[in-house]
Short mmCIF file of C-alpha atoms and ligand atoms in Angstrom, two decimals:
data_model
loop_
_atom_site.label_atom_id
_atom_site.label_comp_id
_atom_site.label_asym_id
_atom_site.label_seq_id
_atom_site.Cartn_x
_atom_site.Cartn_y
_atom_site.Cartn_z
CA MET A 1 62.55 177.43 72.83
CA TYR A 2 61.74 176.41 69.26
CA ARG A 3 65.45 175.58 68.85
CA ALA A 4 65.23 172.85 71.55
CA LEU A 5 61.93 171.58 70.16
CA ARG A 6 63.41 171.61 66.67
CA ARG A 7 66.34 169.45 67.82
CA ALA A 8 63.85 166.83 69.04
CA LEU A 9 61.65 167.10 65.94
CA PHE A 10 64.66 166.75 63.67
CA LEU A 11 65.36 163.27 65.08
CA VAL A 12 62.29 162.04 63.19
CA PRO A 13 62.42 161.48 59.38
CA ALA A 14 61.53 164.69 57.54
CA GLU A 15 58.29 163.68 55.81
CA ARG A 16 56.89 161.96 58.91
CA ILE A 17 57.56 164.99 61.10
CA HIS A 18 55.99 167.21 58.46
CA THR A 19 52.78 165.16 58.73
CA TRP A 20 52.86 165.16 62.55
CA VAL A 21 53.51 168.87 62.89
CA PHE A 22 50.96 169.71 60.20
CA ASN A 23 48.32 167.56 61.94
CA GLY A 24 49.19 169.22 65.25
CA LEU A 25 48.77 172.67 63.72
CA ARG A 26 45.43 171.68 62.19
CA VAL A 27 44.10 170.25 65.44
CA GLY A 28 45.41 173.22 67.42
CA THR A 29 43.70 175.68 65.08
CA ALA A 30 40.48 173.68 64.60
CA PRO A 31 38.40 175.31 67.38
CA ALA A 32 37.31 178.79 66.32
CA PRO A 33 38.22 180.38 69.70
CA ALA A 34 41.79 179.02 69.41
CA ARG A 35 42.04 180.39 65.89
CA ARG A 36 40.73 183.76 66.99
CA ALA A 37 43.20 183.95 69.89
CA LEU A 38 46.15 182.96 67.70
CA LYS A 39 45.09 185.40 65.05
CA ARG A 40 44.90 188.22 67.56
CA SER A 41 48.53 187.72 68.51
CA LEU A 42 50.11 186.45 65.28
CA ALA A 43 48.27 187.97 62.31
CA PRO A 44 49.48 191.18 60.64
CA HIS A 45 47.31 193.99 62.02
CA ASP A 46 49.35 197.03 61.07
CA PRO A 47 47.53 198.61 58.09
CA VAL A 48 50.88 199.57 56.56
CA LEU A 49 51.41 195.86 55.76
CA ALA A 50 48.17 195.48 53.82
CA SER A 51 48.02 195.78 50.07
CA THR A 52 45.74 195.09 47.15
CA VAL A 53 47.56 193.08 44.55
CA PHE A 54 45.95 191.88 41.28
CA GLY A 55 42.62 192.88 42.79
CA VAL A 56 43.01 190.74 45.91
CA ARG A 57 43.36 192.23 49.41
CA PHE A 58 46.31 190.78 51.35
CA PRO A 59 46.56 191.66 55.09
CA GLY A 60 50.32 191.04 54.96
CA PRO A 61 52.82 190.23 52.21
CA LEU A 62 54.23 186.92 53.53
CA GLY A 63 52.42 183.76 52.46
CA LEU A 64 52.97 180.06 52.92
CA ALA A 65 54.69 178.69 49.80
CA ALA A 66 53.26 175.85 47.72
CA GLY A 67 54.00 172.28 48.75
CA PHE A 68 53.47 172.57 52.50
CA ASP A 69 49.69 172.14 52.25
CA LYS A 70 49.34 170.24 49.01
CA ASN A 71 45.73 169.18 49.55
CA GLY A 72 44.29 172.21 51.33
CA LEU A 73 43.97 170.39 54.64
CA GLY A 74 44.88 173.49 56.63
CA LEU A 75 42.80 176.15 54.89
CA ALA A 76 41.81 177.66 58.24
CA THR A 77 45.26 177.26 59.80
CA TRP A 78 47.53 179.61 57.89
CA GLY A 79 45.82 182.89 58.70
CA ALA A 80 45.79 181.92 62.39
CA LEU A 81 49.56 181.31 62.24
CA GLY A 82 50.14 184.83 60.97
CA PHE A 83 50.53 184.27 57.25
CA GLY A 84 49.01 186.93 55.01
CA TYR A 85 47.87 184.22 52.57
CA ALA A 86 48.62 180.64 51.58
CA GLU A 87 49.27 178.92 48.29
CA VAL A 88 47.94 175.37 48.42
CA GLY A 89 48.95 172.57 46.02
CA THR A 90 50.60 171.61 43.84
CA VAL A 91 47.53 169.68 42.77
CA THR A 92 47.28 167.80 39.50
CA ALA A 93 44.19 166.92 37.44
CA GLN A 94 44.48 163.27 38.51
CA ALA A 95 45.29 162.19 42.07
CA GLN A 96 48.75 160.61 42.27
CA PRO A 97 51.03 159.07 44.93
CA GLY A 98 54.26 160.92 44.11
CA ASN A 99 57.69 159.30 44.24
CA PRO A 100 58.54 156.42 46.58
CA PRO A 101 59.81 157.43 50.04
CA PRO A 102 62.19 158.45 51.43
CA ARG A 103 61.75 161.61 49.37
CA MET A 104 62.29 164.53 51.74
CA PHE A 105 65.46 165.30 53.71
CA ARG A 106 66.87 168.01 55.95
CA LEU A 107 70.27 169.52 55.24
CA PRO A 108 70.79 171.02 58.71
CA ASP A 109 74.19 172.60 58.11
CA ASP A 110 72.61 174.61 55.28
CA ARG A 111 69.26 175.20 57.03
CA ALA A 112 67.91 173.68 53.82
CA LEU A 113 65.65 170.88 52.62
CA LEU A 114 65.97 168.44 49.72
CA ASN A 115 62.78 166.98 48.30
CA ARG A 116 61.67 164.80 45.42
CA LEU A 117 58.07 164.36 46.51
CA GLY A 118 56.86 164.47 42.90
CA PHE A 119 53.46 166.15 43.42
CA ASN A 120 51.90 163.60 45.76
CA ASN A 121 48.32 164.89 45.96
CA GLU A 122 44.66 163.91 46.08
CA GLY A 123 43.83 165.69 42.83
CA ALA A 124 42.35 169.05 41.87
CA GLY A 125 38.78 167.73 42.25
CA ALA A 126 39.31 166.82 45.91
CA LEU A 127 40.83 170.24 46.59
CA ALA A 128 37.89 171.92 44.83
CA LEU A 129 35.48 170.28 47.28
CA LYS A 130 37.50 171.59 50.25
CA LEU A 131 37.73 175.09 48.81
CA ALA A 132 34.01 175.16 48.08
CA GLY A 133 33.24 174.41 51.74
CA HIS A 134 35.61 176.99 53.20
CA SER A 135 35.17 180.69 53.83
CA PRO A 136 38.70 182.04 53.74
CA ASP A 137 40.04 184.50 56.34
CA VAL A 138 43.15 185.08 54.20
CA PRO A 139 43.47 184.67 50.42
CA ILE A 140 44.07 181.09 49.29
CA GLY A 141 45.92 180.71 46.00
CA VAL A 142 46.10 177.37 44.21
CA ASN A 143 49.16 175.96 42.49
CA ILE A 144 48.54 173.49 39.65
CA GLY A 145 50.97 171.11 37.96
CA LYS A 146 51.01 168.33 35.38
CA THR A 147 49.86 164.79 36.20
CA LYS A 148 52.94 162.55 35.96
CA VAL A 149 51.40 159.87 33.70
CA VAL A 150 50.11 162.45 31.21
CA PRO A 151 52.55 162.83 28.30
CA ALA A 152 54.01 166.24 27.54
CA ASP A 153 51.94 166.59 24.35
CA ALA A 154 48.74 166.31 26.42
CA ALA A 155 49.91 168.74 29.10
CA VAL A 156 47.67 171.57 27.86
CA ASP A 157 44.47 169.62 28.49
CA ASP A 158 45.77 168.34 31.82
CA PHE A 159 46.44 171.88 33.07
CA ARG A 160 43.11 173.00 31.60
CA GLU A 161 41.30 170.33 33.62
CA SER A 162 42.93 171.43 36.89
CA ALA A 163 42.12 175.05 36.11
CA ARG A 164 38.51 174.11 35.35
CA LEU A 165 38.19 172.32 38.69
CA VAL A 166 39.77 174.90 41.01
CA GLY A 167 39.94 178.05 38.91
CA GLN A 168 36.78 179.71 40.23
CA LEU A 169 37.53 178.83 43.85
CA ALA A 170 41.05 180.25 44.13
CA ALA A 171 42.10 183.81 44.98
CA TYR A 172 44.75 183.29 42.31
CA LEU A 173 46.10 180.41 40.27
CA VAL A 174 49.76 179.48 39.74
CA VAL A 175 50.86 177.40 36.77
CA ASN A 176 53.78 175.40 38.07
CA VAL A 177 56.20 174.38 35.35
CA SER A 178 59.25 174.49 37.57
CA SER A 179 59.33 171.51 39.93
CA PRO A 180 62.42 169.38 39.29
CA ASN A 181 60.60 166.22 40.43
CA THR A 182 58.18 165.54 37.56
CA PRO A 183 60.10 164.29 34.51
CA GLY A 184 59.94 166.78 31.63
CA LEU A 185 57.93 169.38 33.56
CA ARG A 186 60.56 172.09 33.43
CA ASP A 187 60.77 171.71 29.63
CA LEU A 188 57.28 173.25 29.59
CA GLN A 189 58.94 176.54 30.56
CA ALA A 190 59.99 176.89 26.92
CA VAL A 191 57.71 179.64 25.61
CA GLU A 192 56.31 177.58 22.73
CA SER A 193 55.14 174.95 25.28
CA LEU A 194 54.10 177.46 27.92
CA LEU A 195 52.01 179.69 25.68
CA PRO A 196 49.18 177.18 24.97
CA ILE A 197 49.14 176.06 28.62
CA LEU A 198 48.73 179.60 29.90
CA ARG A 199 46.09 180.37 27.26
CA ALA A 200 44.11 177.26 28.23
CA VAL A 201 44.31 178.04 31.95
CA ARG A 202 43.22 181.62 31.33
CA GLU A 203 40.18 180.38 29.42
CA GLU A 204 39.02 178.37 32.44
CA THR A 205 39.20 181.01 35.16
CA ASN A 206 38.55 184.63 35.99
CA ALA A 207 41.11 184.46 38.80
CA PRO A 208 44.51 186.11 38.37
CA VAL A 209 46.94 183.65 36.73
CA LEU A 210 50.65 183.56 37.53
CA VAL A 211 53.46 181.28 36.39
CA LYS A 212 56.08 179.79 38.75
CA ILE A 213 59.59 179.47 37.40
CA ALA A 214 62.77 177.62 38.32
CA PRO A 215 65.93 179.31 39.59
CA ASP A 216 67.98 177.18 37.21
CA LEU A 217 66.72 178.90 34.04
CA SER A 218 69.21 180.89 32.00
CA ASP A 219 68.84 184.67 32.04
CA ALA A 220 67.71 184.56 28.40
CA ASP A 221 64.93 182.09 29.28
CA ILE A 222 63.83 184.27 32.19
CA ASP A 223 63.57 187.26 29.86
CA GLU A 224 61.51 185.24 27.36
CA ILE A 225 59.06 184.08 30.02
CA ALA A 226 58.77 187.60 31.40
CA ASP A 227 57.98 188.94 27.93
CA LEU A 228 55.43 186.19 27.35
CA ALA A 229 53.75 186.90 30.68
CA VAL A 230 53.47 190.59 29.80
CA GLU A 231 52.18 189.80 26.31
CA LEU A 232 49.50 187.47 27.70
CA GLU A 233 48.66 190.00 30.41
CA LEU A 234 49.23 187.45 33.15
CA ALA A 235 48.87 188.70 36.71
CA GLY A 236 52.43 187.86 37.67
CA ILE A 237 55.37 185.53 38.15
CA VAL A 238 56.32 183.46 41.20
CA ALA A 239 60.11 183.19 41.43
CA THR A 240 61.46 180.74 42.33
CA ASN A 241 61.01 177.02 42.89
CA THR A 242 63.75 174.78 44.36
CA THR A 243 67.13 174.40 42.65
CA VAL A 244 68.82 171.29 41.29
CA SER A 245 72.22 172.90 41.89
CA ARG A 246 74.33 171.35 44.65
CA ASP A 247 76.97 174.09 44.61
CA GLY A 248 78.33 175.37 47.90
CA LEU A 249 76.42 173.06 50.25
CA LYS A 250 77.96 172.62 53.69
CA THR A 251 76.01 169.48 54.65
CA GLN A 252 78.05 166.32 54.10
CA GLY A 253 76.77 163.35 52.07
CA VAL A 254 74.05 165.18 50.10
CA ASP A 255 74.83 163.23 46.93
CA GLU A 256 73.97 159.98 48.68
CA LEU A 257 70.45 161.29 49.32
CA GLY A 258 69.70 161.11 45.58
CA PRO A 259 68.00 163.60 43.26
CA GLY A 260 65.67 166.40 44.28
CA GLY A 261 65.21 170.14 44.59
CA ILE A 262 67.01 172.15 47.27
CA SER A 263 65.23 174.92 49.15
CA GLY A 264 66.23 177.44 51.79
CA PRO A 265 69.39 179.57 51.96
CA PRO A 266 71.24 177.70 49.16
CA VAL A 267 68.67 179.03 46.64
CA ALA A 268 68.44 182.55 48.11
CA LYS A 269 71.09 184.26 46.01
CA ARG A 270 69.81 183.02 42.67
CA SER A 271 66.19 183.58 43.68
CA ALA A 272 66.97 187.21 44.49
CA GLU A 273 68.90 187.57 41.24
CA VAL A 274 65.96 186.24 39.24
CA LEU A 275 63.66 188.70 41.03
CA ARG A 276 65.95 191.62 40.16
CA ARG A 277 66.18 190.54 36.54
CA LEU A 278 62.39 190.21 36.30
CA TYR A 279 61.79 193.60 37.90
CA SER A 280 64.23 195.34 35.61
CA ARG A 281 62.45 193.77 32.63
CA VAL A 282 58.78 194.10 33.57
CA GLY A 283 58.71 196.76 36.30
CA ASP A 284 55.17 197.26 37.54
CA ARG A 285 53.52 195.52 34.60
CA LEU A 286 53.49 192.20 36.47
CA VAL A 287 53.19 191.31 40.14
CA LEU A 288 56.37 189.60 41.29
CA VAL A 289 56.10 187.05 44.08
CA SER A 290 59.50 186.25 45.59
CA VAL A 291 60.18 182.86 47.17
CA GLY A 292 63.42 181.01 47.81
CA GLY A 293 65.61 181.23 50.87
CA ILE A 294 63.73 184.00 52.69
CA GLU A 295 64.70 183.47 56.34
CA THR A 296 65.20 186.83 57.98
CA VAL A 297 63.63 190.30 58.02
CA ASP A 298 66.65 191.50 56.02
CA ASP A 299 65.92 188.89 53.33
CA ALA A 300 62.25 189.88 53.22
CA TRP A 301 62.98 193.60 53.03
CA ASP A 302 65.61 193.05 50.36
CA ARG A 303 63.07 191.22 48.16
CA ILE A 304 60.37 193.87 48.65
CA THR A 305 62.66 196.75 47.79
CA ALA A 306 63.99 194.76 44.81
CA GLY A 307 60.47 194.59 43.36
CA ALA A 308 58.46 191.82 45.07
CA SER A 309 54.88 192.75 46.00
CA LEU A 310 54.38 189.43 47.77
CA LEU A 311 56.72 186.97 49.49
CA GLN A 312 56.47 183.29 50.32
CA GLY A 313 58.37 180.88 52.52
CA TYR A 314 58.46 177.17 53.20
CA THR A 315 61.91 176.25 54.53
CA GLY A 316 62.19 179.41 56.65
CA PHE A 317 58.96 178.37 58.39
CA VAL A 318 60.27 174.83 59.02
CA TYR A 319 63.48 176.14 60.58
CA GLY A 320 61.94 179.25 62.11
CA GLY A 321 58.86 177.77 63.79
CA GLY A 322 55.34 178.97 64.55
CA LEU A 323 56.24 182.60 65.28
CA TRP A 324 58.20 183.00 62.06
CA ALA A 325 55.51 184.71 59.98
CA LYS A 326 54.77 187.21 62.76
CA HIS A 327 58.48 187.93 63.20
CA ILE A 328 58.88 188.68 59.48
CA HIS A 329 55.73 190.81 59.28
CA ASP A 330 56.68 192.81 62.39
CA GLY A 331 60.13 193.41 60.94
CA ILE A 332 58.75 194.59 57.60
CA ALA A 333 56.31 196.94 59.37
CA ALA A 334 59.18 198.44 61.38
CA ARG A 335 61.23 199.00 58.21
CA LEU A 336 58.26 200.65 56.48
CA HIS A 337 57.73 203.05 59.39
CA ASP A 338 61.46 203.77 59.81
CA GLY A 339 61.79 204.43 56.08
CA GLY A 340 58.81 206.78 56.05
CA PHE A 341 56.83 204.61 53.60
CA ALA A 342 53.09 205.25 53.78
CA SER A 343 52.31 201.76 52.51
CA LEU A 344 53.93 198.52 51.48
CA ALA A 345 53.25 199.33 47.83
CA ASP A 346 55.45 202.44 48.10
CA ALA A 347 58.40 200.29 49.17
CA VAL A 348 58.06 197.72 46.38
CA GLY A 349 60.98 198.17 44.02
CA SER A 350 62.22 201.27 45.88
CA ALA A 351 65.84 200.07 45.81
CA ALA A 352 65.66 199.45 42.07
CA ARG A 353 64.26 202.82 41.01
C1 LIG B 1 59.14 169.66 50.77
C2 LIG B 1 58.83 170.69 49.71
C3 LIG B 1 57.76 170.49 48.84
C4 LIG B 1 57.48 171.44 47.85
N1 LIG B 1 56.42 171.22 47.02
C5 LIG B 1 56.11 172.16 46.10
C6 LIG B 1 54.98 172.02 45.25
O1 LIG B 1 54.21 171.06 45.37
N2 LIG B 1 54.75 172.97 44.33
C7 LIG B 1 55.54 174.08 44.19
O2 LIG B 1 55.27 174.93 43.34
N3 LIG B 1 56.61 174.25 45.00
C8 LIG B 1 56.90 173.34 45.93
N4 LIG B 1 57.98 173.53 46.74
C9 LIG B 1 58.83 174.72 46.52
C10 LIG B 1 58.45 175.87 47.44
O3 LIG B 1 57.14 176.33 47.20
C11 LIG B 1 59.43 177.04 47.25
O4 LIG B 1 59.32 177.53 45.93
C12 LIG B 1 60.88 176.62 47.49
O5 LIG B 1 60.97 175.70 48.56
C13 LIG B 1 61.78 177.82 47.81
O6 LIG B 1 61.29 178.49 48.96
P1 LIG B 1 61.91 178.28 50.44
O7 LIG B 1 63.39 178.46 50.33
O8 LIG B 1 61.22 179.31 51.29
O9 LIG B 1 61.55 176.89 50.86
C14 LIG B 1 58.28 172.59 47.74
C15 LIG B 1 59.33 172.79 48.63
C16 LIG B 1 59.62 171.87 49.60
C17 LIG B 1 60.76 172.12 50.55
#
């Protein structure tokens, strides 16, 4: 049924339909009885799916990835739709409009998306007000990035300001230095730039701090960031963001759409590779959050057994529809029971050991 609905929805430009669907989901989950009913049928209830990761209790491992709910407008929605948690943002210290539209496109033959939104958001202060007025039913992480007009040499204070505003209100905080759509942002992944940013963010919050990395980093850079994260005793790494690579796309005319990051199946292979590399380097010393092209139960299970304690999806949700999170959680629970795992934690990294 969602396939037919999706065909109709996909006639509308991508960003507009995102807003419509998002508003529909918010309205549909606004009344508490509706939320309760949805939660009863969609939320992960099997205790085998629950885990405590960096001190936070997650009812299920699959969360909504950053970028879908940039401003925390749907804080009460994501648990009702069956996600185990949500990462809101990216927010920046100053509100900003992002890049001019059109800036988001579907690549249907690849079940992928291309976006160059450029961190359009209402600012970390506005998100802080929403978080302060919300009692979460699932953990809400916050993803912070650099304000576009702030020069690279002032990035530390810009990240510090975001962390100061939202740091005490988030279940965890992600330092995003991996979006391809803010000029110079990914250069901050170099350890000498990243180190002072992570130190500053840590000083502003007691929440677990993670760093989100790009799939386009070299293996050597991934190793360096992993070592830095261990040295700083970060909580973990989120891998990965969208890719700038256009290799192997089936959709015609992608180059005419202009620059941007590609998400969904085209990033899956590299995202899984990065996860494996990270796990072999850091093992259980960091929590690994895998995101990038997770569509099916097989994908999800593969990432868990390769070392991911938590998963996230954006594009899989867009193409999969409202039952997607439940489908993935049910599938993971079945694999855990079939494999004789007493808990999710026992399965994490089991294929790599
Ligand atoms: C339209 C769109 C907007 C995004 N915005 C953000 C963002 O603001 N911050 C961020 O860290 N990642 C952002 N992402 C990246 C996703 O969080 C995720 O890392 C990436 O899409 C790969 O996962 P997926 O294949 O499940 O979509 C965005 C992705 C898309 C498709």
